[in-house]
Amino acid sequence: MTEKRLNKFISESGFCSRREADKLIEQNRVTINGQRPELGTKVQPGDSVEVDGKRIRASAADKTDRIYIAYNKPIGITCTTERDVEGNIIDAIGHKKRIFPIGRLDKPSEGLIFLTSDGDIVNKILRAENAHDKEYVVTVDKPVSERFIERMSRGVPILGTVTKPCTVKVVSKFVFKIILTQGLNRQIRRMCEFLGYEVTALKRTRIMNVSVDGLRPGQWRDLTAAEMAELNAAVAGSSKTAAEGHVRPAKRIKPGSEQRDGQAKPRSGNPRRPGGMGEGRGVLDRPQGKNPQGQKPQGNSGKAKRPADKPTKAVYVNPNAPSSKNKGQDKPAKKKTGGNTLTLKRKG
């Protein structure tokens, strides 16, 4: 055995996935030769690796000891390896070796899901940029319209991003088929909800070249040699992690910028208002004057245009000072005297 990163060594042994192995290392549950390692530590030939005191054996180089199964998950089963969760997928299958699911299906959803003891293949299948097909048959609460199909296939804004274009076809009045290459959280349900539909049934029928056909809900089988050959060929060029500079960050949608049909509101084309010149802001910094019609400017709309080559300097104006137009009228009126009021006059 050549040296390997610790998380890879653990995942290849079939104990768990690489992501879960990283969590175990962070929780100080892993030791190498009795010492607690850091993330990224490499295992050397002859090292003793333990998780919670249990020895982890190195996997066979030819992967003959790996498990790959296809399972038709029924509604109500939760895709978790936590055995204390009622209805967890591990207890539902009851496999004699330690396995874990590749991806997940929501508890109210059903259909095909892979389980394996090979942590090395998990990220290759799951990473969105590897673009591996997953096919679903979906039933909704309203008749499927042409506009709905067009919007779903073009992409829908959910979870702060826009879903990738996908293939969507009508199956019947309330049923459609969709093929995704993404795996966002509750993606299909959120997409339908955004367009005003509610999912009443969801079934995954295919992952890449493997179909759920022939498996009743709750049944599982080992992947065939032919299926594994196609699967390995499909992921041969897949990256386990995102290649640097290869994946662009998801386009963010500003809150409130979505219209009803999911399209971002078009910009007006007008230049942005300079800071301090908006309504209720920068009153003391505005240049005062009259426009060509002799009216006082109001905000930006009434401001007279100035030549671009003659910048004007903003002048401070006290808003409480009397204007020249009303000079003499802003003085407080003298109080009238009368009655028995005594008025004293100073001798000149």
PDB file of C-alpha atoms in Angstrom, residues 48-203:
ATOM      1  CA  SER A  48      -2.647   1.398  12.459  1.00  0.00           C
ATOM      2  CA  VAL A  49      -5.841   3.417  11.886  1.00  0.00           C
ATOM      3  CA  GLU A  50      -8.731   3.178  14.350  1.00  0.00           C
ATOM      4  CA  VAL A  51     -12.180   4.790  14.595  1.00  0.00           C
ATOM      5  CA  ASP A  52     -13.652   4.789  18.088  1.00  0.00           C
ATOM      6  CA  GLY A  53     -11.074   2.134  18.967  1.00  0.00           C
ATOM      7  CA  LYS A  54     -12.031  -0.166  16.072  1.00  0.00           C
ATOM      8  CA  ARG A  55      -9.268  -1.097  13.611  1.00  0.00           C
ATOM      9  CA  ILE A  56      -9.827   0.002   9.990  1.00  0.00           C
ATOM     10  CA  ARG A  57      -8.497  -2.414   7.410  1.00  0.00           C
ATOM     11  CA  ALA A  58      -7.077  -1.243   4.101  1.00  0.00           C
ATOM     12  CA  SER A  59      -9.252  -2.104   1.112  1.00  0.00           C
ATOM     13  CA  ALA A  60      -8.271  -4.510  -1.647  1.00  0.00           C
ATOM     14  CA  ALA A  61      -6.468  -2.805  -4.510  1.00  0.00           C
ATOM     15  CA  ASP A  62      -8.706  -4.469  -7.125  1.00  0.00           C
ATOM     16  CA  LYS A  63     -11.917  -3.328  -5.326  1.00  0.00           C
ATOM     17  CA  THR A  64     -13.261  -6.876  -5.276  1.00  0.00           C
ATOM     18  CA  ASP A  65     -14.384  -6.355  -1.684  1.00  0.00           C
ATOM     19  CA  ARG A  66     -16.555  -3.315  -2.499  1.00  0.00           C
ATOM     20  CA  ILE A  67     -20.348  -3.420  -2.373  1.00  0.00           C
ATOM     21  CA  TYR A  68     -22.544  -1.705  -4.990  1.00  0.00           C
ATOM     22  CA  ILE A  69     -26.300  -2.155  -4.765  1.00  0.00           C
ATOM     23  CA  ALA A  70     -29.433  -0.606  -6.275  1.00  0.00           C
ATOM     24  CA  TYR A  71     -32.351  -0.123  -3.895  1.00  0.00           C
ATOM     25  CA  ASN A  72     -35.963   0.827  -4.620  1.00  0.00           C
ATOM     26  CA  LYS A  73     -36.593   3.046  -1.609  1.00  0.00           C
ATOM     27  CA  PRO A  74     -40.206   3.049  -0.427  1.00  0.00           C
ATOM     28  CA  ILE A  75     -42.019   6.119   0.878  1.00  0.00           C
ATOM     29  CA  GLY A  76     -41.309   6.669   4.576  1.00  0.00           C
ATOM     30  CA  ILE A  77     -37.677   5.471   4.619  1.00  0.00           C
ATOM     31  CA  THR A  78     -35.084   8.089   5.639  1.00  0.00           C
ATOM     32  CA  CYS A  79     -31.734   8.173   3.794  1.00  0.00           C
ATOM     33  CA  THR A  80     -29.472   8.280   6.830  1.00  0.00           C
ATOM     34  CA  THR A  81     -26.883   5.975   8.356  1.00  0.00           C
ATOM     35  CA  GLU A  82     -27.872   7.036  11.865  1.00  0.00           C
ATOM     36  CA  ARG A  83     -29.272   3.850  13.363  1.00  0.00           C
ATOM     37  CA  ASP A  84     -31.166   5.675  16.089  1.00  0.00           C
ATOM     38  CA  VAL A  85     -33.423   7.284  13.432  1.00  0.00           C
ATOM     39  CA  GLU A  86     -36.586   5.255  13.038  1.00  0.00           C
ATOM     40  CA  GLY A  87     -37.008   3.952   9.492  1.00  0.00           C
ATOM     41  CA  ASN A  88     -33.363   4.575   8.505  1.00  0.00           C
ATOM     42  CA  ILE A  89     -32.215   3.138   5.175  1.00  0.00           C
ATOM     43  CA  ILE A  90     -29.509   0.904   6.696  1.00  0.00           C
ATOM     44  CA  ASP A  91     -31.937  -1.022   8.885  1.00  0.00           C
ATOM     45  CA  ALA A  92     -34.458  -1.157   6.022  1.00  0.00           C
ATOM     46  CA  ILE A  93     -31.947  -2.970   3.776  1.00  0.00           C
ATOM     47  CA  GLY A  94     -30.327  -5.084   6.475  1.00  0.00           C
ATOM     48  CA  HIS A  95     -27.094  -5.697   4.560  1.00  0.00           C
ATOM     49  CA  LYS A  96     -24.482  -7.750   6.408  1.00  0.00           C
ATOM     50  CA  LYS A  97     -21.657  -5.333   5.479  1.00  0.00           C
ATOM     51  CA  ARG A  98     -21.300  -1.654   6.265  1.00  0.00           C
ATOM     52  CA  ILE A  99     -22.737   0.449   3.422  1.00  0.00           C
ATOM     53  CA  PHE A 100     -23.967   4.002   2.976  1.00  0.00           C
ATOM     54  CA  PRO A 101     -26.223   5.743   0.423  1.00  0.00           C
ATOM     55  CA  ILE A 102     -24.933   7.779  -2.501  1.00  0.00           C
ATOM     56  CA  GLY A 103     -27.018  10.947  -2.304  1.00  0.00           C
ATOM     57  CA  ARG A 104     -30.495  10.914  -0.873  1.00  0.00           C
ATOM     58  CA  LEU A 105     -34.200  10.808  -1.566  1.00  0.00           C
ATOM     59  CA  ASP A 106     -36.680  12.688   0.615  1.00  0.00           C
ATOM     60  CA  LYS A 107     -38.715  10.642   3.075  1.00  0.00           C
ATOM     61  CA  PRO A 108     -41.996  11.193   1.134  1.00  0.00           C
ATOM     62  CA  SER A 109     -40.267  10.268  -2.175  1.00  0.00           C
ATOM     63  CA  GLU A 110     -39.567   6.811  -3.572  1.00  0.00           C
ATOM     64  CA  GLY A 111     -37.403   5.159  -6.180  1.00  0.00           C
ATOM     65  CA  LEU A 112     -33.852   4.253  -7.088  1.00  0.00           C
ATOM     66  CA  ILE A 113     -30.885   5.007  -4.867  1.00  0.00           C
ATOM     67  CA  PHE A 114     -27.384   3.528  -4.827  1.00  0.00           C
ATOM     68  CA  LEU A 115     -25.660   2.229  -1.714  1.00  0.00           C
ATOM     69  CA  THR A 116     -22.011   1.249  -1.558  1.00  0.00           C
ATOM     70  CA  SER A 117     -19.008   0.537   0.605  1.00  0.00           C
ATOM     71  CA  ASP A 118     -16.790   2.427  -1.887  1.00  0.00           C
ATOM     72  CA  GLY A 119     -16.389   6.001  -0.697  1.00  0.00           C
ATOM     73  CA  ASP A 120     -14.156   6.719  -3.688  1.00  0.00           C
ATOM     74  CA  ILE A 121     -17.048   6.661  -6.170  1.00  0.00           C
ATOM     75  CA  VAL A 122     -19.509   8.761  -4.172  1.00  0.00           C
ATOM     76  CA  ASN A 123     -18.315  12.255  -5.064  1.00  0.00           C
ATOM     77  CA  LYS A 124     -17.756  11.281  -8.704  1.00  0.00           C
ATOM     78  CA  ILE A 125     -21.446  10.503  -9.064  1.00  0.00           C
ATOM     79  CA  LEU A 126     -22.802  13.300  -6.884  1.00  0.00           C
ATOM     80  CA  ARG A 127     -20.862  16.321  -8.089  1.00  0.00           C
ATOM     81  CA  ALA A 128     -23.187  18.489 -10.194  1.00  0.00           C
ATOM     82  CA  GLU A 129     -20.532  19.535 -12.725  1.00  0.00           C
ATOM     83  CA  ASN A 130     -20.040  15.874 -13.652  1.00  0.00           C
ATOM     84  CA  ALA A 131     -23.532  16.059 -15.191  1.00  0.00           C
ATOM     85  CA  HIS A 132     -24.771  12.527 -14.518  1.00  0.00           C
ATOM     86  CA  ASP A 133     -28.450  12.030 -15.354  1.00  0.00           C
ATOM     87  CA  LYS A 134     -31.117  11.295 -12.765  1.00  0.00           C
ATOM     88  CA  GLU A 135     -34.647  10.696 -14.068  1.00  0.00           C
ATOM     89  CA  TYR A 136     -37.857  11.278 -12.096  1.00  0.00           C
ATOM     90  CA  VAL A 137     -41.586  10.791 -12.675  1.00  0.00           C
ATOM     91  CA  VAL A 138     -43.561  13.481 -10.858  1.00  0.00           C
ATOM     92  CA  THR A 139     -47.286  13.854 -10.137  1.00  0.00           C
ATOM     93  CA  VAL A 140     -48.660  17.326  -9.326  1.00  0.00           C
ATOM     94  CA  ASP A 141     -51.984  18.701  -8.073  1.00  0.00           C
ATOM     95  CA  LYS A 142     -52.929  20.658 -11.230  1.00  0.00           C
ATOM     96  CA  PRO A 143     -52.952  19.932 -14.957  1.00  0.00           C
ATOM     97  CA  VAL A 144     -49.493  20.308 -16.483  1.00  0.00           C
ATOM     98  CA  SER A 145     -49.456  23.277 -18.886  1.00  0.00           C
ATOM     99  CA  GLU A 146     -47.097  24.105 -21.734  1.00  0.00           C
ATOM    100  CA  ARG A 147     -45.899  27.181 -19.856  1.00  0.00           C
ATOM    101  CA  PHE A 148     -45.102  25.022 -16.800  1.00  0.00           C
ATOM    102  CA  ILE A 149     -43.039  22.594 -18.906  1.00  0.00           C
ATOM    103  CA  GLU A 150     -41.193  25.458 -20.610  1.00  0.00           C
ATOM    104  CA  ARG A 151     -40.384  27.215 -17.343  1.00  0.00           C
ATOM    105  CA  MET A 152     -39.238  24.030 -15.592  1.00  0.00           C
ATOM    106  CA  SER A 153     -36.939  23.093 -18.473  1.00  0.00           C
ATOM    107  CA  ARG A 154     -35.462  26.604 -18.746  1.00  0.00           C
ATOM    108  CA  GLY A 155     -34.558  26.940 -15.062  1.00  0.00           C
ATOM    109  CA  VAL A 156     -36.288  28.204 -11.919  1.00  0.00           C
ATOM    110  CA  PRO A 157     -34.886  30.499  -9.199  1.00  0.00           C
ATOM    111  CA  ILE A 158     -34.715  28.611  -5.902  1.00  0.00           C
ATOM    112  CA  LEU A 159     -32.364  28.664  -2.924  1.00  0.00           C
ATOM    113  CA  GLY A 160     -30.675  31.856  -4.129  1.00  0.00           C
ATOM    114  CA  THR A 161     -29.692  30.452  -7.524  1.00  0.00           C
ATOM    115  CA  VAL A 162     -31.253  29.426 -10.855  1.00  0.00           C
ATOM    116  CA  THR A 163     -31.531  25.717 -11.606  1.00  0.00           C
ATOM    117  CA  LYS A 164     -29.700  24.363 -14.624  1.00  0.00           C
ATOM    118  CA  PRO A 165     -31.640  23.764 -17.851  1.00  0.00           C
ATOM    119  CA  CYS A 166     -33.111  20.259 -17.886  1.00  0.00           C
ATOM    120  CA  THR A 167     -35.302  17.936 -19.946  1.00  0.00           C
ATOM    121  CA  VAL A 168     -39.015  17.932 -19.043  1.00  0.00           C
ATOM    122  CA  LYS A 169     -41.753  15.994 -20.863  1.00  0.00           C
ATOM    123  CA  VAL A 170     -45.475  15.547 -20.301  1.00  0.00           C
ATOM    124  CA  VAL A 171     -46.557  12.001 -19.402  1.00  0.00           C
ATOM    125  CA  SER A 172     -50.250  12.612 -18.701  1.00  0.00           C
ATOM    126  CA  LYS A 173     -52.572  15.365 -17.489  1.00  0.00           C
ATOM    127  CA  PHE A 174     -51.055  15.537 -13.983  1.00  0.00           C
ATOM    128  CA  VAL A 175     -47.744  13.724 -14.546  1.00  0.00           C
ATOM    129  CA  PHE A 176     -44.448  14.783 -16.108  1.00  0.00           C
ATOM    130  CA  LYS A 177     -40.967  13.306 -16.460  1.00  0.00           C
ATOM    131  CA  ILE A 178     -37.847  15.325 -15.627  1.00  0.00           C
ATOM    132  CA  ILE A 179     -34.119  14.562 -16.034  1.00  0.00           C
ATOM    133  CA  LEU A 180     -31.776  16.481 -13.728  1.00  0.00           C
ATOM    134  CA  THR A 181     -28.026  16.757 -13.443  1.00  0.00           C
ATOM    135  CA  GLN A 182     -28.249  18.691 -10.163  1.00  0.00           C
ATOM    136  CA  GLY A 183     -29.091  17.616  -6.653  1.00  0.00           C
ATOM    137  CA  LEU A 184     -30.261  20.712  -4.795  1.00  0.00           C
ATOM    138  CA  ASN A 185     -32.201  20.209  -1.591  1.00  0.00           C
ATOM    139  CA  ARG A 186     -35.802  19.198  -2.444  1.00  0.00           C
ATOM    140  CA  GLN A 187     -35.133  20.623  -5.899  1.00  0.00           C
ATOM    141  CA  ILE A 188     -38.146  19.338  -7.845  1.00  0.00           C
ATOM    142  CA  ARG A 189     -40.593  20.159  -5.071  1.00  0.00           C
ATOM    143  CA  ARG A 190     -39.205  23.687  -4.739  1.00  0.00           C
ATOM    144  CA  MET A 191     -39.279  24.247  -8.511  1.00  0.00           C
ATOM    145  CA  CYS A 192     -42.924  23.169  -8.702  1.00  0.00           C
ATOM    146  CA  GLU A 193     -43.846  25.250  -5.661  1.00  0.00           C
ATOM    147  CA  PHE A 194     -42.319  28.358  -7.231  1.00  0.00           C
ATOM    148  CA  LEU A 195     -44.566  27.901 -10.277  1.00  0.00           C
ATOM    149  CA  GLY A 196     -47.683  27.374  -8.170  1.00  0.00           C
ATOM    150  CA  TYR A 197     -47.810  23.556  -8.230  1.00  0.00           C
ATOM    151  CA  GLU A 198     -47.652  21.034  -5.409  1.00  0.00           C
ATOM    152  CA  VAL A 199     -45.977  17.634  -5.802  1.00  0.00           C
ATOM    153  CA  THR A 200     -48.247  14.793  -4.709  1.00  0.00           C
ATOM    154  CA  ALA A 201     -45.943  11.912  -5.751  1.00  0.00           C
ATOM    155  CA  LEU A 202     -42.285  11.710  -6.774  1.00  0.00           C
ATOM    156  CA  LYS A 203     -40.355   8.654  -7.958  1.00  0.00           C
TER     157      LYS A 203
END
